[in-house]
PDB file of N, CA and C in Angstrom:
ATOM      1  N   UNK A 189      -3.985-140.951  42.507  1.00  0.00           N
ATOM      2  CA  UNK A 189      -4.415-139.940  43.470  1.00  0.00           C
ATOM      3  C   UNK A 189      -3.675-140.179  44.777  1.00  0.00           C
ATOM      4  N   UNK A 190      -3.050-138.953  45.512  1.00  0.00           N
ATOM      5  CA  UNK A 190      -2.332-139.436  46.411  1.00  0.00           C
ATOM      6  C   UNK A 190      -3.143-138.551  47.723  1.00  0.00           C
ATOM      7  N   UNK A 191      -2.215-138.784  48.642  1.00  0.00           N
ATOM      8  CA  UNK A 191      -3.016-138.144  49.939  1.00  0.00           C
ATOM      9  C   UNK A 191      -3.837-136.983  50.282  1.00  0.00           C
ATOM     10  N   UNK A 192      -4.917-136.884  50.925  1.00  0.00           N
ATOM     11  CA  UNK A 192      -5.418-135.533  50.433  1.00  0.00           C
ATOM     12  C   UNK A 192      -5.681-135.443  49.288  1.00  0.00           C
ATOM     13  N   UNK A 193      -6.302-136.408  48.103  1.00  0.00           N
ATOM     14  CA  UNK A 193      -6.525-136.030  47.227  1.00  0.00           C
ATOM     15  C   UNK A 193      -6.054-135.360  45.920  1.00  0.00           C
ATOM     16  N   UNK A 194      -5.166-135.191  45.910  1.00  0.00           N
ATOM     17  CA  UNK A 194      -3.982-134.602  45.190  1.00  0.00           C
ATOM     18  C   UNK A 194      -3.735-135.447  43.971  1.00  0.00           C
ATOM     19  N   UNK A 195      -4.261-135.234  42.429  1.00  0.00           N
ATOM     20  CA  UNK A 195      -4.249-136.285  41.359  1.00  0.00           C
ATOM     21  C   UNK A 195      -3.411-135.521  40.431  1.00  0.00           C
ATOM     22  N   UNK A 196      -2.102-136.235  39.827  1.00  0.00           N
ATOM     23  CA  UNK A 196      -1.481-135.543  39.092  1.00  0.00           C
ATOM     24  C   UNK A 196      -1.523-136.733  37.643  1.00  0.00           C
ATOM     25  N   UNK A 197      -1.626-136.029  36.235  1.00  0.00           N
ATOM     26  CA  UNK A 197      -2.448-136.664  35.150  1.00  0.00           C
ATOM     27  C   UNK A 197      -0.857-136.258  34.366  1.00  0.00           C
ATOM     28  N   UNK A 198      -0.538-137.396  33.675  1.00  0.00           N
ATOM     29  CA  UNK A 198       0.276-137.577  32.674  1.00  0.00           C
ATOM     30  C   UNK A 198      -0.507-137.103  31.685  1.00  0.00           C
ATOM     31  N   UNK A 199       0.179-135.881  31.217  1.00  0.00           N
ATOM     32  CA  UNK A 199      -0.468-134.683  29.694  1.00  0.00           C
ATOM     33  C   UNK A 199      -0.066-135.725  28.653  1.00  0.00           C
ATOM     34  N   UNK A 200       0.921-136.674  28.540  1.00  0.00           N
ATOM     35  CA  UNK A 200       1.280-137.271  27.491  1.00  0.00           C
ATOM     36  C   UNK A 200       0.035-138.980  27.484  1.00  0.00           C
ATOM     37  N   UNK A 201      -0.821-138.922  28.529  1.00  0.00           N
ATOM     38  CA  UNK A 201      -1.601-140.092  28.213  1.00  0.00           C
ATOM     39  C   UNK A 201      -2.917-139.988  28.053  1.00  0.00           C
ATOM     40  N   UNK A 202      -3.226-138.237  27.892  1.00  0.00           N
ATOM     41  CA  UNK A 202      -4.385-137.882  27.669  1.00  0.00           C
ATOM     42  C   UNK A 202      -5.011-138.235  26.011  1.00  0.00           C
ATOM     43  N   UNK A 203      -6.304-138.438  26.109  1.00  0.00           N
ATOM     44  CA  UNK A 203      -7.043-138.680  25.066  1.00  0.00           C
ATOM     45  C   UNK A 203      -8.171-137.970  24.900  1.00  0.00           C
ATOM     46  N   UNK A 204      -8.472-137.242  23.491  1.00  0.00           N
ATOM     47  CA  UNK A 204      -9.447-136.530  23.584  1.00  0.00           C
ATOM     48  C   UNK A 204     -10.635-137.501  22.677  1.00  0.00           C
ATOM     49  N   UNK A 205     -11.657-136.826  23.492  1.00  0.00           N
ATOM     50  CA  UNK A 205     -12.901-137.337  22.839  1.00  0.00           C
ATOM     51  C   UNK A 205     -13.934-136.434  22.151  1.00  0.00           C
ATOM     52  N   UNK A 206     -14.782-136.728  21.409  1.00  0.00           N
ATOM     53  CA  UNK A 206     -15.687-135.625  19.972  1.00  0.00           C
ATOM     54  C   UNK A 206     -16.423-134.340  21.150  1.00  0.00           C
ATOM     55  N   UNK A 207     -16.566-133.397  20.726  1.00  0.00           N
ATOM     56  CA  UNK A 207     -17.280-132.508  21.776  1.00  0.00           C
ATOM     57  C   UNK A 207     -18.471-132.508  20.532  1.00  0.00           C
ATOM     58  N   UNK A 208     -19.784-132.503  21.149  1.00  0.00           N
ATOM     59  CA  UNK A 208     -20.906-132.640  20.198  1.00  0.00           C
ATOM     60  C   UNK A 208     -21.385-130.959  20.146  1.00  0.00           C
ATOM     61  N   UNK A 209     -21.694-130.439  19.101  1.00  0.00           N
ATOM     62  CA  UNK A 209     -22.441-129.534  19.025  1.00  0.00           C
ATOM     63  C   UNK A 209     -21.679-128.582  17.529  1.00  0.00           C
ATOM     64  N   UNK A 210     -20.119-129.360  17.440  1.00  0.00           N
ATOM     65  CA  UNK A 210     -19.192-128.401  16.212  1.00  0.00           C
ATOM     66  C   UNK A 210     -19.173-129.367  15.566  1.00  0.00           C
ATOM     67  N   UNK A 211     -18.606-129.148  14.263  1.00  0.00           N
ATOM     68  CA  UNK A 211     -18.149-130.036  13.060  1.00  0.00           C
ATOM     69  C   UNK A 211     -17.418-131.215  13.708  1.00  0.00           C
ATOM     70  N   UNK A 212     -17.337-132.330  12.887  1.00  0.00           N
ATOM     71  CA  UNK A 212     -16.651-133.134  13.741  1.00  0.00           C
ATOM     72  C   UNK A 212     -15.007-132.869  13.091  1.00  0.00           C
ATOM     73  N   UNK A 213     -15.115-133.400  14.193  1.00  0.00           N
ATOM     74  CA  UNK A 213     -13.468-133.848  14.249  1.00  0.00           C
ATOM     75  C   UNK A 213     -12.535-132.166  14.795  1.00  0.00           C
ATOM     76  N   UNK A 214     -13.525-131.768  15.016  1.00  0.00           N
ATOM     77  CA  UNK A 214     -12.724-130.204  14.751  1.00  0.00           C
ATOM     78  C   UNK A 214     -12.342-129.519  16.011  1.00  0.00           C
ATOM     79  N   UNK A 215     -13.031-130.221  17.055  1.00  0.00           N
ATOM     80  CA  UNK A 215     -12.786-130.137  18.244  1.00  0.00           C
ATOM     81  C   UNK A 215     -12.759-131.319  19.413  1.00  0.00           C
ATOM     82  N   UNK A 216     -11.707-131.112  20.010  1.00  0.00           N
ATOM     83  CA  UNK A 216     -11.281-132.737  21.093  1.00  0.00           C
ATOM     84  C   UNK A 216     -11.310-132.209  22.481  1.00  0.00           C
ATOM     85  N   UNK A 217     -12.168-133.161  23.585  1.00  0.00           N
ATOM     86  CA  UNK A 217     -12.416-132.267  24.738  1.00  0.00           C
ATOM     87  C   UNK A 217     -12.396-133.806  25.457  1.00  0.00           C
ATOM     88  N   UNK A 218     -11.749-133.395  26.838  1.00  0.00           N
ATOM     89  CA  UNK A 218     -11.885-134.591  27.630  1.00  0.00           C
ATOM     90  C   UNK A 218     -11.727-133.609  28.720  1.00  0.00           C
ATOM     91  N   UNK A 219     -12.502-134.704  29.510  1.00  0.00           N
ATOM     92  CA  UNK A 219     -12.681-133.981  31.311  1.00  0.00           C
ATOM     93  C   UNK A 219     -11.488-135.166  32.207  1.00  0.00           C
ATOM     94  N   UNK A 220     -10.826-134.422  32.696  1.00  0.00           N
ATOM     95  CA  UNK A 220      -9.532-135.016  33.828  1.00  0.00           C
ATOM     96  C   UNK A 220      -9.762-135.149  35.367  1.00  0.00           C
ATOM     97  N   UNK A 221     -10.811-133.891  35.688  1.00  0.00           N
ATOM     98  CA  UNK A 221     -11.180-134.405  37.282  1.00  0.00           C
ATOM     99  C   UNK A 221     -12.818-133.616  37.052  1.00  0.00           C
ATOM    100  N   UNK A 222     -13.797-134.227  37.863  1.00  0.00           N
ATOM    101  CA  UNK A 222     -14.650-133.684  37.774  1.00  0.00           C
ATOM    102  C   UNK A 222     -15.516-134.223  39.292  1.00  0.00           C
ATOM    103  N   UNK A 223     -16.844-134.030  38.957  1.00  0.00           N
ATOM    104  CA  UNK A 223     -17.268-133.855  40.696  1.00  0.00           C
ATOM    105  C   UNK A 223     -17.104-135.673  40.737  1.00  0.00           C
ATOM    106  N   UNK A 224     -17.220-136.755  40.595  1.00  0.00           N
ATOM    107  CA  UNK A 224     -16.638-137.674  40.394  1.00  0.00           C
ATOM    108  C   UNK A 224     -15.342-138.477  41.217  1.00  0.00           C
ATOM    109  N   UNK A 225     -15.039-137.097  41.451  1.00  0.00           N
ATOM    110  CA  UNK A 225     -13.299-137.304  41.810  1.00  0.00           C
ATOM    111  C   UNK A 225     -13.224-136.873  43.571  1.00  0.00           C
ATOM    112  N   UNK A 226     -14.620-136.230  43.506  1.00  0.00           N
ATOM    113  CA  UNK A 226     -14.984-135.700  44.613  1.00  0.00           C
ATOM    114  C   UNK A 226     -14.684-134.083  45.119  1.00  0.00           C
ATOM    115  N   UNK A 227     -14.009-133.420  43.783  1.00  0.00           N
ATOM    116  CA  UNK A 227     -14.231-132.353  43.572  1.00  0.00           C
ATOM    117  C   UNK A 227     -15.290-131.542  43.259  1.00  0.00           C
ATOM    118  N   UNK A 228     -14.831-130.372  44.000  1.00  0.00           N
ATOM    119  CA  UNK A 228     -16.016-128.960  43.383  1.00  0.00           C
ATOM    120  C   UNK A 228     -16.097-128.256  42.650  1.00  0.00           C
ATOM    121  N   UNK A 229     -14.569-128.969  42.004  1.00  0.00           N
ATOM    122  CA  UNK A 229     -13.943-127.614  40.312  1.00  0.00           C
ATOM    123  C   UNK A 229     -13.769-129.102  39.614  1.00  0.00           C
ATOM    124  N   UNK A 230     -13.839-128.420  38.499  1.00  0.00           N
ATOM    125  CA  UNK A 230     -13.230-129.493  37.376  1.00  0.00           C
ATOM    126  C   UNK A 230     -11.908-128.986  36.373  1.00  0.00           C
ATOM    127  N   UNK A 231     -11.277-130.047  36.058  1.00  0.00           N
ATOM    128  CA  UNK A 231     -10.618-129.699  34.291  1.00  0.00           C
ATOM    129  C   UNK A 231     -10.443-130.875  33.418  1.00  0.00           C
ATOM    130  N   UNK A 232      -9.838-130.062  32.702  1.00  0.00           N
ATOM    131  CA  UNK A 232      -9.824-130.930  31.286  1.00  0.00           C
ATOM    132  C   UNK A 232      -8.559-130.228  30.508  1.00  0.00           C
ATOM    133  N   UNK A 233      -8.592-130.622  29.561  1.00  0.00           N
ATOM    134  CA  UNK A 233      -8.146-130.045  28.291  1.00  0.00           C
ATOM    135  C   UNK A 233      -9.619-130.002  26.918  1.00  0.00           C
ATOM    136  N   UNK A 234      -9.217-128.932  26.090  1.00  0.00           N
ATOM    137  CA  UNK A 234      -9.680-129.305  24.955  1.00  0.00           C
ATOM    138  C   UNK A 234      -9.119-128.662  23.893  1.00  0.00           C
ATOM    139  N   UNK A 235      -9.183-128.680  22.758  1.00  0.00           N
ATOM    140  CA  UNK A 235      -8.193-128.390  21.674  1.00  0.00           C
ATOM    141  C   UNK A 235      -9.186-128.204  20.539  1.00  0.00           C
ATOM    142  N   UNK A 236      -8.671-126.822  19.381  1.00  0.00           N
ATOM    143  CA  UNK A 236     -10.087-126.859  17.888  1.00  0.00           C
ATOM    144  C   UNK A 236      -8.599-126.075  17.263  1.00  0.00           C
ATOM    145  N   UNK A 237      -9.144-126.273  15.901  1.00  0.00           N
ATOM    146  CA  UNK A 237      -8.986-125.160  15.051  1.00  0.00           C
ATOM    147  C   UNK A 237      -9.748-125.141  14.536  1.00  0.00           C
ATOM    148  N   UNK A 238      -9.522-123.300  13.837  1.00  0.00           N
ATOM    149  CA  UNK A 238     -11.087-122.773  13.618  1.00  0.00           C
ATOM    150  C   UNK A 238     -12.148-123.078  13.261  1.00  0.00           C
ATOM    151  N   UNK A 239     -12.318-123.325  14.464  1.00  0.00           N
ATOM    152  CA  UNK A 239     -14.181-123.713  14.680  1.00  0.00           C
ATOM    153  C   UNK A 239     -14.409-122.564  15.921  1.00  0.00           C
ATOM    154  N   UNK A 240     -15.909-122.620  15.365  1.00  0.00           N
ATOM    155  CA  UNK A 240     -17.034-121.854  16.316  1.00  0.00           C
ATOM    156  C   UNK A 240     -18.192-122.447  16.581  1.00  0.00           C
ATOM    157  N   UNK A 241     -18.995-122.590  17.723  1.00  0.00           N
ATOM    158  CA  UNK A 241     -19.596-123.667  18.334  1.00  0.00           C
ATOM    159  C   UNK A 241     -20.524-122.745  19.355  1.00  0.00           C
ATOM    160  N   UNK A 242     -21.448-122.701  19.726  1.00  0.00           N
ATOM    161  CA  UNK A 242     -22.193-121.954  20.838  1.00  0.00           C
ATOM    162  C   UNK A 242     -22.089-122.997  21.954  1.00  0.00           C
ATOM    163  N   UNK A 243     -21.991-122.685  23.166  1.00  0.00           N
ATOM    164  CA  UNK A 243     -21.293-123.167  24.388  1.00  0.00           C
ATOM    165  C   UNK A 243     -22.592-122.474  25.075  1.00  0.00           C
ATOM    166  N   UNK A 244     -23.023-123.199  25.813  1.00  0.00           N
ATOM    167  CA  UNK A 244     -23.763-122.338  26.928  1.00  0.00           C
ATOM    168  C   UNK A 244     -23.377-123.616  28.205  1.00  0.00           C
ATOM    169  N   UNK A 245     -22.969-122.485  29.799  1.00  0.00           N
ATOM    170  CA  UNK A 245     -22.237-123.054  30.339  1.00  0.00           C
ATOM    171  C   UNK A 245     -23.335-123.145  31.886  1.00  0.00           C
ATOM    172  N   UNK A 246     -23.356-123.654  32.657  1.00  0.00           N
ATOM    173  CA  UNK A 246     -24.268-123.751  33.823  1.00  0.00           C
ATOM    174  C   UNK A 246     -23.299-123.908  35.138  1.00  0.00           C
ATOM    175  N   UNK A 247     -21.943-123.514  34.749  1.00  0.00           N
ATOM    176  CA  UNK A 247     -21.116-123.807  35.986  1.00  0.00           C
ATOM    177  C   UNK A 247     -19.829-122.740  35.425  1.00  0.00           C
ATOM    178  N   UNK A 248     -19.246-122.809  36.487  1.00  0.00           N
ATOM    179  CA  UNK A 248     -18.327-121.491  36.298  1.00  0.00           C
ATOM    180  C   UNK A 248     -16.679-122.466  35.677  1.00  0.00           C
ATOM    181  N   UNK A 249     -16.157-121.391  34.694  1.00  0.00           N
ATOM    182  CA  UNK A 249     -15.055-122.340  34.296  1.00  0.00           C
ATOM    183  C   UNK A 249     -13.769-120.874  34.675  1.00  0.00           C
ATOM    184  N   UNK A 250     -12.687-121.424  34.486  1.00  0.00           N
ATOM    185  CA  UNK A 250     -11.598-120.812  34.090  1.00  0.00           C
ATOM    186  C   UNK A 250     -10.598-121.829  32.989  1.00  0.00           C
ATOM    187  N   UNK A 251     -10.470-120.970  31.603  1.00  0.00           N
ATOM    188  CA  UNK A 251     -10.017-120.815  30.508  1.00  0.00           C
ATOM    189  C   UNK A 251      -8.185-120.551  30.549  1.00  0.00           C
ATOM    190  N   UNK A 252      -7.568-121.309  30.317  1.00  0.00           N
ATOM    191  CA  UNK A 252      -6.134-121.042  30.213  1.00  0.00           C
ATOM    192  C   UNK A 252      -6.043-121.473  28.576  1.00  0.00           C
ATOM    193  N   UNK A 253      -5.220-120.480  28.251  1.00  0.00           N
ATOM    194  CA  UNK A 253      -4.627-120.983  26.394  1.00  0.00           C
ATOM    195  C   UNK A 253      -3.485-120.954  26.076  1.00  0.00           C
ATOM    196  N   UNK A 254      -2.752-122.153  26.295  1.00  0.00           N
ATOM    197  CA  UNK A 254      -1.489-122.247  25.499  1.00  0.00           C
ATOM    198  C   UNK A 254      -0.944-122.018  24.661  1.00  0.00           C
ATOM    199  N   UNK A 255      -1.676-121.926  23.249  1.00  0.00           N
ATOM    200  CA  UNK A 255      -1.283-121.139  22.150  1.00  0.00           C
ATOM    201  C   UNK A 255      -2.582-121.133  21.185  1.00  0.00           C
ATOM    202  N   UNK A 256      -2.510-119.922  20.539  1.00  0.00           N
ATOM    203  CA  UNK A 256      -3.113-119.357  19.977  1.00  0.00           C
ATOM    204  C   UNK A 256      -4.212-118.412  20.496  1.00  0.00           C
ATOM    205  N   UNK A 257      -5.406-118.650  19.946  1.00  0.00           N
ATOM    206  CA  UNK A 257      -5.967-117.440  20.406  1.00  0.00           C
ATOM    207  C   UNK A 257      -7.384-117.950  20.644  1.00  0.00           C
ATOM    208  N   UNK A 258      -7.977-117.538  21.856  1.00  0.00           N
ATOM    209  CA  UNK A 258      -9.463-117.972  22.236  1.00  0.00           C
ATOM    210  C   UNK A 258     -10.638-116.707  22.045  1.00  0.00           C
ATOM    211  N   UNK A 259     -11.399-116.801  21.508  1.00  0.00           N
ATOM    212  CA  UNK A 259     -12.431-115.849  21.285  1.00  0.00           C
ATOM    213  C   UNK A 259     -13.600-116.020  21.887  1.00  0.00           C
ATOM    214  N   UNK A 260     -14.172-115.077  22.994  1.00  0.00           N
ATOM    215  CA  UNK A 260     -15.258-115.397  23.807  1.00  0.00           C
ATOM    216  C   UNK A 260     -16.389-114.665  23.753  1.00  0.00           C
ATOM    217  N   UNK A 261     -17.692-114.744  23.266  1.00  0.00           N
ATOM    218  CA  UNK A 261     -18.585-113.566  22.698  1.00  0.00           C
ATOM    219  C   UNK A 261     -19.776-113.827  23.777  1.00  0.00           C
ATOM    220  N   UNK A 262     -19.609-112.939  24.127  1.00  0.00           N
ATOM    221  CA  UNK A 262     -21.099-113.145  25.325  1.00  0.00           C
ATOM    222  C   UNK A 262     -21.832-111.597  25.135  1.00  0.00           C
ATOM    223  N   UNK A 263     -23.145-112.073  25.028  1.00  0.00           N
ATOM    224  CA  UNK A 263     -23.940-110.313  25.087  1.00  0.00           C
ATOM    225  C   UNK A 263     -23.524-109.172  24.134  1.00  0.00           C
ATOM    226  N   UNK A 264     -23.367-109.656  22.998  1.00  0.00           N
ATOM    227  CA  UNK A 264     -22.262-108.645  21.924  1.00  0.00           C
ATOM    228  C   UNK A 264     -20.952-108.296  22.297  1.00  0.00           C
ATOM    229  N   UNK A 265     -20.156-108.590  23.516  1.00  0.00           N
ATOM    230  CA  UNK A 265     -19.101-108.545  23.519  1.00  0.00           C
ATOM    231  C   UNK A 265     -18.263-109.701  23.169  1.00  0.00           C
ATOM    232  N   UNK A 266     -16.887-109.140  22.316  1.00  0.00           N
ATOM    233  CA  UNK A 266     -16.076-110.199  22.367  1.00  0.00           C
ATOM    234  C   UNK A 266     -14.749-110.286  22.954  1.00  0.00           C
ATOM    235  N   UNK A 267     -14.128-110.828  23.634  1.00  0.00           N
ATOM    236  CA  UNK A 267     -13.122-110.915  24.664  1.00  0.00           C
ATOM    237  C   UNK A 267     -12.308-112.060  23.799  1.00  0.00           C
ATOM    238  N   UNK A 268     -10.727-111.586  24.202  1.00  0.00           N
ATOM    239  CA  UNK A 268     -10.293-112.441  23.098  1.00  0.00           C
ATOM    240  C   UNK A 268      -8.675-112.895  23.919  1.00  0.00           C
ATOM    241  N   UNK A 269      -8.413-113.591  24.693  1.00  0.00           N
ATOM    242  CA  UNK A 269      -7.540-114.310  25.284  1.00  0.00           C
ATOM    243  C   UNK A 269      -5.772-115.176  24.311  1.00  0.00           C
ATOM    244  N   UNK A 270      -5.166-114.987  24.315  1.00  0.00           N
ATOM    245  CA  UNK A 270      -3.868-115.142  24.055  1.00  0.00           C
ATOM    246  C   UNK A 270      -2.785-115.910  24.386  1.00  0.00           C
ATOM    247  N   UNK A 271      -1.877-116.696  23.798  1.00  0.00           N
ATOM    248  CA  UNK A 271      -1.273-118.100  24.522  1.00  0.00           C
ATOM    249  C   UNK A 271      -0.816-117.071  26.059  1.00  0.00           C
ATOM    250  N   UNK A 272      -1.085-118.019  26.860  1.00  0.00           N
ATOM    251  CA  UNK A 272      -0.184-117.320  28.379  1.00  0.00           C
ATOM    252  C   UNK A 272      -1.291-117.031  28.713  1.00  0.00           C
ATOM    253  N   UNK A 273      -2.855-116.369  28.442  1.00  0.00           N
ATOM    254  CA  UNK A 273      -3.589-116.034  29.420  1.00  0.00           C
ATOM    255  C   UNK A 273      -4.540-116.762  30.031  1.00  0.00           C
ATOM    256  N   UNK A 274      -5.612-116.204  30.923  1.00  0.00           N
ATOM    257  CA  UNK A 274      -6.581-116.928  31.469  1.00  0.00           C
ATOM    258  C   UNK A 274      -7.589-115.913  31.287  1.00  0.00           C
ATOM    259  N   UNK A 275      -8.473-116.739  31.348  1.00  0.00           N
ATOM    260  CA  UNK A 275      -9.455-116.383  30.929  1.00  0.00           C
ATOM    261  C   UNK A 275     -10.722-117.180  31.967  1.00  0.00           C
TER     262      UNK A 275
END
């Protein structure tokens, strides 16, 4: 972490850990900065193939997808995000 807070994370020394609630192994989720860090946003990475999992969230996120495709179903809608977007 450098001045002002400013933490830049080697993508190549990240490690994911089990996210509980899907099949195992089927999804890998690790948190990279969180309030902890003395932040008010957080991230992470996390990574699945097809799996589906109910998520209920109590804090506001933003969703980026590198590749493939993210499917988001809230209230009978489904919203469906694409490598390159945000979400």
């Amino acid at each position: 972490t450098g001045k002002g807070g400013i933490k830049v994370i080697d993508g190549s020394s990240v490690k994911f850990g089990r996210f509980d609630g899907a099949e195992p192994h089927c999804v890998g989720l690790t948190d990279l900065v969180t309030g902890d860090d003395g932040s008010s946003m957080a991230a992470g990475f996390m990574q699945w193939e097809n799996a589906f999992f109910p998520w209920t969230l109590n804090y506001d996120e933003i969703d980026m997808v590198l590749e493939g495709e993210l499917h988001v179903r809230h209230e009978g809608e489904t919203m469906i995000a694409k490598a390159g977007d945000v979400m």
